[in-house]
CSV table of C-alpha atoms in Angstrom, one decimal:
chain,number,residue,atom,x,y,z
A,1,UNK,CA,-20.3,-19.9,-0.9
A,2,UNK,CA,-21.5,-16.1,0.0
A,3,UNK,CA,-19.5,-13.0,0.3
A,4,UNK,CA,-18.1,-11.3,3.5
A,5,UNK,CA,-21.1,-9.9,4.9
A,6,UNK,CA,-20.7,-5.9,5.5
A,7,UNK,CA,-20.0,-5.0,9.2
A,8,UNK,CA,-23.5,-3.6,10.9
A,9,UNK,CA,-22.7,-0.5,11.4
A,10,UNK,CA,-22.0,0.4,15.4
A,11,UNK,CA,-19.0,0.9,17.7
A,12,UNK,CA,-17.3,-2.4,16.5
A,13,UNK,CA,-13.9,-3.3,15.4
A,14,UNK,CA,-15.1,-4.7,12.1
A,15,UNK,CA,-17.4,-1.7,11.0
A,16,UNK,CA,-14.7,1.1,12.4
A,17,UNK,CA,-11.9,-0.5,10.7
A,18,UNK,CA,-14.0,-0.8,7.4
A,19,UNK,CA,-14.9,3.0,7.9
A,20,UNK,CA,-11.1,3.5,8.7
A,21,UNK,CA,-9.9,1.8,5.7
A,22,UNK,CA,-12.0,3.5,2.9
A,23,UNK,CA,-11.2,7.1,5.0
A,24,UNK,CA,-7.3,6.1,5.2
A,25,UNK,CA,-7.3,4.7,1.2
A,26,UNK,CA,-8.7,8.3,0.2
A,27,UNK,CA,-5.9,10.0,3.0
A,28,UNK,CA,-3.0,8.4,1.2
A,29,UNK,CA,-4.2,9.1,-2.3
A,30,UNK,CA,-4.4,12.8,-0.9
A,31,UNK,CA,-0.9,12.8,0.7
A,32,UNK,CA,0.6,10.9,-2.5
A,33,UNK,CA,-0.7,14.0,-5.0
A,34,UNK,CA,0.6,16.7,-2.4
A,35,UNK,CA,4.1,14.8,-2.7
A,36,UNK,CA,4.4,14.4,-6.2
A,37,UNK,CA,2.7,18.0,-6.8
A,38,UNK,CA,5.4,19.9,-4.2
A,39,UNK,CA,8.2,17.3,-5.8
A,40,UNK,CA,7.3,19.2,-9.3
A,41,UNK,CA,7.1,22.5,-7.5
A,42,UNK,CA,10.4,22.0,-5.7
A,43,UNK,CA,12.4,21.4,-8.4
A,44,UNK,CA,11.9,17.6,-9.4
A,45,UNK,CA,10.9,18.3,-13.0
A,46,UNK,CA,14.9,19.2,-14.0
A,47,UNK,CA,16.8,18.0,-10.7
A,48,UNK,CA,15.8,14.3,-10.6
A,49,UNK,CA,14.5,10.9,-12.4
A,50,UNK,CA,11.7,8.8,-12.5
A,51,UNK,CA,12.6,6.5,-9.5
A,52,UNK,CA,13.7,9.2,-7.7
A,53,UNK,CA,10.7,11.5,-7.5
A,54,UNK,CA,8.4,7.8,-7.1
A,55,UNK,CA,10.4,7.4,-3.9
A,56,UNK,CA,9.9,11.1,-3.2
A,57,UNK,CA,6.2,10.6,-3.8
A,58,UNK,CA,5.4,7.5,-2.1
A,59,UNK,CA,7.8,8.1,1.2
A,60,UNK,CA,8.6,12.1,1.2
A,61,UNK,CA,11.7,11.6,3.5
A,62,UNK,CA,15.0,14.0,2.0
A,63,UNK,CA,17.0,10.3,2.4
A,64,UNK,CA,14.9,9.7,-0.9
A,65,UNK,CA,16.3,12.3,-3.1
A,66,UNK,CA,20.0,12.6,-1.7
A,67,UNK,CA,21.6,10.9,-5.2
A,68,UNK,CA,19.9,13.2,-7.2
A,69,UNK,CA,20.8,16.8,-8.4
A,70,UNK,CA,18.9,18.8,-6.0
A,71,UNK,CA,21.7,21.5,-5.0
A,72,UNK,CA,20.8,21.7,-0.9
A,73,UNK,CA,18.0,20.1,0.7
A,74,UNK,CA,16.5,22.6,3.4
A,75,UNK,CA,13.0,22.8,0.7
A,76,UNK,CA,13.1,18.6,1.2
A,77,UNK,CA,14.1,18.0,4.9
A,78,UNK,CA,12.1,20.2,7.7
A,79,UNK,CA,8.9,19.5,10.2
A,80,UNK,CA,6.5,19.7,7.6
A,81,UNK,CA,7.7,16.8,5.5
A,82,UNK,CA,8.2,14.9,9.1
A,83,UNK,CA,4.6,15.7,9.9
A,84,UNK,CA,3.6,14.5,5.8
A,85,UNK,CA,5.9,11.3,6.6
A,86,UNK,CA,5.0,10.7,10.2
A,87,UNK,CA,1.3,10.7,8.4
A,88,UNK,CA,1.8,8.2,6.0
A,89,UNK,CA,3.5,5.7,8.4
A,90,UNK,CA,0.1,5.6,10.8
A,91,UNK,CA,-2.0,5.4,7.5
A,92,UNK,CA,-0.3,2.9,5.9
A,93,UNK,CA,0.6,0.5,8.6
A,94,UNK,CA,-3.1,0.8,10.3
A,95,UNK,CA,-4.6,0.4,7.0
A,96,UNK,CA,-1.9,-2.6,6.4
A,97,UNK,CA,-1.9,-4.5,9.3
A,98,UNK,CA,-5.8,-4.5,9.2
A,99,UNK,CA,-5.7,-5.7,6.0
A,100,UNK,CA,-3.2,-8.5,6.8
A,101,UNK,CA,-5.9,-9.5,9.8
A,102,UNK,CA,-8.9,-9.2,7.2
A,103,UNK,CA,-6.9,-11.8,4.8
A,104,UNK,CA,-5.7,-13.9,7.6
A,105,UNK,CA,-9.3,-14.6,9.3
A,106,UNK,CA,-10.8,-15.3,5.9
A,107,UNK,CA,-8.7,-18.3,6.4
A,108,UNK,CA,-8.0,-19.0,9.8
A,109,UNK,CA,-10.3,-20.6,12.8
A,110,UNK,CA,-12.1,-18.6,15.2
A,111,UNK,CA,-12.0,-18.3,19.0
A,112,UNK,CA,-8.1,-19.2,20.5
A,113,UNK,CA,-6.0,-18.7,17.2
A,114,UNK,CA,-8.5,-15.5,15.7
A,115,UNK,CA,-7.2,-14.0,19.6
A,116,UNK,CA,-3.8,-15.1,19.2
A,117,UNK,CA,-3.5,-13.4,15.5
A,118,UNK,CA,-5.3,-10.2,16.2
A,119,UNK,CA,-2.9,-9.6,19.2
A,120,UNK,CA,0.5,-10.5,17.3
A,121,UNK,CA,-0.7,-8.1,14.5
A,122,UNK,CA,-1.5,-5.4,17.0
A,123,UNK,CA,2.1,-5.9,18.3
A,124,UNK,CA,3.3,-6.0,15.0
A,125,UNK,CA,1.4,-2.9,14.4
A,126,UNK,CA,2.7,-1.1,17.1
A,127,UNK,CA,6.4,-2.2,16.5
A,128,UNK,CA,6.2,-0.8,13.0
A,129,UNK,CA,4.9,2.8,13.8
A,130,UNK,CA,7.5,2.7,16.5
A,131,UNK,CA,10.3,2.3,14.4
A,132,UNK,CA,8.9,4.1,11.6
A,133,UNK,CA,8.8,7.8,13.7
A,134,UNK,CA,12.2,6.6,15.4
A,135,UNK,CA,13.5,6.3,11.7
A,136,UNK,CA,11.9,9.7,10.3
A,137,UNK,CA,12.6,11.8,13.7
A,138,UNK,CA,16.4,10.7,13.3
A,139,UNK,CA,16.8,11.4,9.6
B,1,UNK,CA,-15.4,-12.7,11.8
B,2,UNK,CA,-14.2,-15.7,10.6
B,3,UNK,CA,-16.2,-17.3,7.5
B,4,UNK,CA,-15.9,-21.6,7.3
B,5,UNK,CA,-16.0,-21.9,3.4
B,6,UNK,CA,-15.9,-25.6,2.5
B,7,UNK,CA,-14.5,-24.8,-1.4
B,8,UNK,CA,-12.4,-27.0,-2.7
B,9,UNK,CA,-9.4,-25.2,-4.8
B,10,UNK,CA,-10.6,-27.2,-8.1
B,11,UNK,CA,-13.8,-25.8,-7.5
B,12,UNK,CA,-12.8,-22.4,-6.8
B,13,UNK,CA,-10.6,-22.0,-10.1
B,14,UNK,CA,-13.8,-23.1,-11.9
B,15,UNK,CA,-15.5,-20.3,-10.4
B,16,UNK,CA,-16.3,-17.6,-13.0
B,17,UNK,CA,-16.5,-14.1,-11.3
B,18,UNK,CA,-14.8,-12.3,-14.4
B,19,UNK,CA,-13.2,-8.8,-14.1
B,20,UNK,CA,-13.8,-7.8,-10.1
B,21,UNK,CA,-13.2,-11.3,-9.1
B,22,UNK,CA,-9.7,-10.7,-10.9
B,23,UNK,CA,-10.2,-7.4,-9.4
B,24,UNK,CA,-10.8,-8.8,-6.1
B,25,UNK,CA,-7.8,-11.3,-5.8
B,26,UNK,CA,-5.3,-8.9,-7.3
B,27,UNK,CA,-6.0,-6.5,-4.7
B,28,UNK,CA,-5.1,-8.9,-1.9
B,29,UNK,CA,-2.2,-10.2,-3.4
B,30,UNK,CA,-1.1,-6.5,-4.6
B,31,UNK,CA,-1.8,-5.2,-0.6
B,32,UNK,CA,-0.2,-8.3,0.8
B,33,UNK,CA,2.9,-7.5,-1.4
B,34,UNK,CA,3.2,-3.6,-0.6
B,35,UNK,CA,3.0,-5.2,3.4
B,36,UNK,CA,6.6,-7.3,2.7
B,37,UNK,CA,8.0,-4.7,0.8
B,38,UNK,CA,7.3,-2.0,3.2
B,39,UNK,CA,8.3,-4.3,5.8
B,40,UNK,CA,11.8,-4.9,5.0
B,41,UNK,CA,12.5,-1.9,3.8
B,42,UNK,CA,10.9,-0.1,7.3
B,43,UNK,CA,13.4,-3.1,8.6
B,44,UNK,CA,16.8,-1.8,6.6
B,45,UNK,CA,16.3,1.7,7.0
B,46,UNK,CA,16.2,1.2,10.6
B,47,UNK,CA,19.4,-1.3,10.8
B,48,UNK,CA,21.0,1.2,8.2
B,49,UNK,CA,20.7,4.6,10.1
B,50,UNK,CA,21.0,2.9,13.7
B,51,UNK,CA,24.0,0.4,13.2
B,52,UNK,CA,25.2,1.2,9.8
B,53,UNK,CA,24.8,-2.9,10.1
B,54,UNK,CA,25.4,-5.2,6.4
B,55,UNK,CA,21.7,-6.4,7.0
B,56,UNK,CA,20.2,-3.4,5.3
B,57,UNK,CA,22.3,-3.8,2.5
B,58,UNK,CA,21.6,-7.6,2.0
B,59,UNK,CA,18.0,-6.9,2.0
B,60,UNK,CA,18.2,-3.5,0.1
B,61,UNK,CA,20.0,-6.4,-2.8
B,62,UNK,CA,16.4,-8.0,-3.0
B,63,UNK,CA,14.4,-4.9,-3.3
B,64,UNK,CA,16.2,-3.2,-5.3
B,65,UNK,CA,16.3,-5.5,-8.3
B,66,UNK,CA,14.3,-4.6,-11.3
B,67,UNK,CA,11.9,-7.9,-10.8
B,68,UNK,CA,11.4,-6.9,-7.5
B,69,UNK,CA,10.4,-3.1,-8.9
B,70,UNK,CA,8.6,-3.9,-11.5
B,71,UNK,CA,6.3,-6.3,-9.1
B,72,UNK,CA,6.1,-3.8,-6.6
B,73,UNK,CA,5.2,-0.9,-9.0
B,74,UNK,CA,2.4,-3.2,-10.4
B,75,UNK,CA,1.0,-3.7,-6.4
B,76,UNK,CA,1.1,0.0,-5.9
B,77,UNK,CA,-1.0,1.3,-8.7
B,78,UNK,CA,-3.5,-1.3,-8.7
B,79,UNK,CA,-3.6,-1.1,-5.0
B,80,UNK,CA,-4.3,2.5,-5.3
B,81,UNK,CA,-6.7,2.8,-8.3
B,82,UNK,CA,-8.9,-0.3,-7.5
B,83,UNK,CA,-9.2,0.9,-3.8
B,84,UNK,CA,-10.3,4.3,-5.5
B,85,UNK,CA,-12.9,2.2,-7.3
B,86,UNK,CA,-14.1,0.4,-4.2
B,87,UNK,CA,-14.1,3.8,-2.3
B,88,UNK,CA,-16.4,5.4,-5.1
B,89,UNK,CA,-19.0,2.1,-5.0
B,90,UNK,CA,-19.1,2.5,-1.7
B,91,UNK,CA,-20.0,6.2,-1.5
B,92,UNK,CA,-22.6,5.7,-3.9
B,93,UNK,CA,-24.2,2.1,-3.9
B,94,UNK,CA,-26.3,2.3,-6.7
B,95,UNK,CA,-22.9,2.3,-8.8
B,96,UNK,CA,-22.5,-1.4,-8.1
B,97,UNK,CA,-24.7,-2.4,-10.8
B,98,UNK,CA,-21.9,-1.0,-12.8
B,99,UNK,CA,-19.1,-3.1,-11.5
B,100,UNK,CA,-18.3,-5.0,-14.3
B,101,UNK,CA,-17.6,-2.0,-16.3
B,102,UNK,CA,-16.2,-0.2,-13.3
B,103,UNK,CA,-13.0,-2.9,-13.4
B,104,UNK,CA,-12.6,-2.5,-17.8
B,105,UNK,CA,-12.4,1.6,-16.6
B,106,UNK,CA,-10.1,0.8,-14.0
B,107,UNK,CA,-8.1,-1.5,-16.2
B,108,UNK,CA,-8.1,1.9,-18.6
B,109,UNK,CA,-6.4,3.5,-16.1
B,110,UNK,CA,-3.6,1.5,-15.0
B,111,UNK,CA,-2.1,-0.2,-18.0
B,112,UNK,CA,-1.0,3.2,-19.3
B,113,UNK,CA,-0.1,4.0,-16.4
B,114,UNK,CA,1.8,0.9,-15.7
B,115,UNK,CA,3.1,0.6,-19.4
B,116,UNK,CA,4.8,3.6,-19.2
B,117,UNK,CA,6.4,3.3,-16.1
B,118,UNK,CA,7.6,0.1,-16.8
B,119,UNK,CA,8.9,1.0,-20.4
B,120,UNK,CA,11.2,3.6,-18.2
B,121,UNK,CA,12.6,1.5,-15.7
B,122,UNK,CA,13.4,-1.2,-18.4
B,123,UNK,CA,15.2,1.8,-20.5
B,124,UNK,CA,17.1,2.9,-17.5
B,125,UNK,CA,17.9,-0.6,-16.5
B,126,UNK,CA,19.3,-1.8,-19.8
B,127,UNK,CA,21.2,1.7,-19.8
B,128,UNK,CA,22.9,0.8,-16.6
């Protein structure tokens, strides 16, 4: 039994997606500090609870922090916080759904079904960053 | 980039890779459980705002429950603070001789951080 070799580095799915994963990892850590940091700022400290601002943090859409006592929401719902969420959604889903595929090929064949899986994740993929900017652009 | 491992699962609980092996596992079963919660709730959002459809709500009844939580809580800060510690052996490669103790630090990290949270959303839930 050996470990997963590292990808060689060149322009290959395997090696960009590793690259893309560590660089995506750091990106959400980054937008996850700005949230809870501008939560604080914005009021959280005396206006909300625990859940609440972890919802804030983790997703910043204003849906997050409508049951809580924030007195009007026009610091917690604009583009900005679109941009921030619409950010999240392509970082989080690319760095899921290639995560799903890593797990899945440790275990699965290659050649027909390794095909087959990488193209219903990439559909999957897609589908999910779809609805995820339909669901932020109409809230 | 498949890998053919002939390991039997006897063999493989018998196999002794200490603190990042635990590291190791928990980090695919932690990212594997952020995928189905983000899932569904990327799924009832969407049937919520779009056809104010009783689907959301049925699945918003499994998330929301404070097993559900306090699993999910668990995936997300281990998810986060080990992939910080894989990010930082990365970057600097001569740290890996260090990875034993880099999973005890890590373990410093998130059991505080877990703790607390956890001792909150148990106060709030047995409040009501």
């Amino acid at each position: 039994m050996r470990s997963r070799a590292m990808p060689k580095p060149s322009w290959n799915l395997d090696y960009m997606m590793w690259v893309f994963t560590r660089l995506s990892g750091l990106s959400l850590i980054l937008l996850i500090v700005i949230g809870i940091s501008a939560g604080l700022l914005m009021g959280a400290r005396s206006q909300m609870d625990l859940g609440t601002l972890m919802r804030w943090t983790f997703f910043p859409n204003s849906n997050h922090v409508l049951d809580s006592e924030i007195p009007d929401l026009y610091l917690w719902a604009n583009g900005f916080w679109q941009i921030m969420q619409i950010l999240v959604v392509f970082f989080a889903a690319t760095h899921g759904f290639n995560g799903l595929r890593v797990v899945i090929e440790d275990y699965s064949l290659s050649g027909f079904w390794q095909i087959f899986l990488r193209f219903l994740i990439l559909l999957l993929w897609i589908f999910s960053i779809m609805v995820g900017i339909y669901v932020i652009l109409g809230s | 980039m498949a890998l053919s491992r002939k390991v039997s699962l006897s063999a493989g609980a018998k196999y002794k890779g200490g603190g990042p092996m635990l590291a190791w596992v928990l980090h695919r079963i932690s990212g594997l459980g952020i995928i189905i919660f983000v899932t569904l709730h990327v799924i009832a959002s969407f049937f919520t705002q779009q056809f104010g459809s009783d689907l959301g709500i049925s699945i918003n009844i499994i998330y929301e429950s404070i097993y559900f939580q306090l699993f999910i809580v668990f995936c997300a800060i281990f998810h986060g603070v080990n992939g910080f510690r894989i990010i930082v052996l990365d970057i600097w490669p001569r740290l890996i001789r260090y990875q034993k103790e880099s999973t005890w630090l890590e373990w410093f990290v998130i059991l505080p951080l877990y703790g607390l949270t956890v001792f909150i959303m148990i106060q709030r839930f047995l409040e009501g």
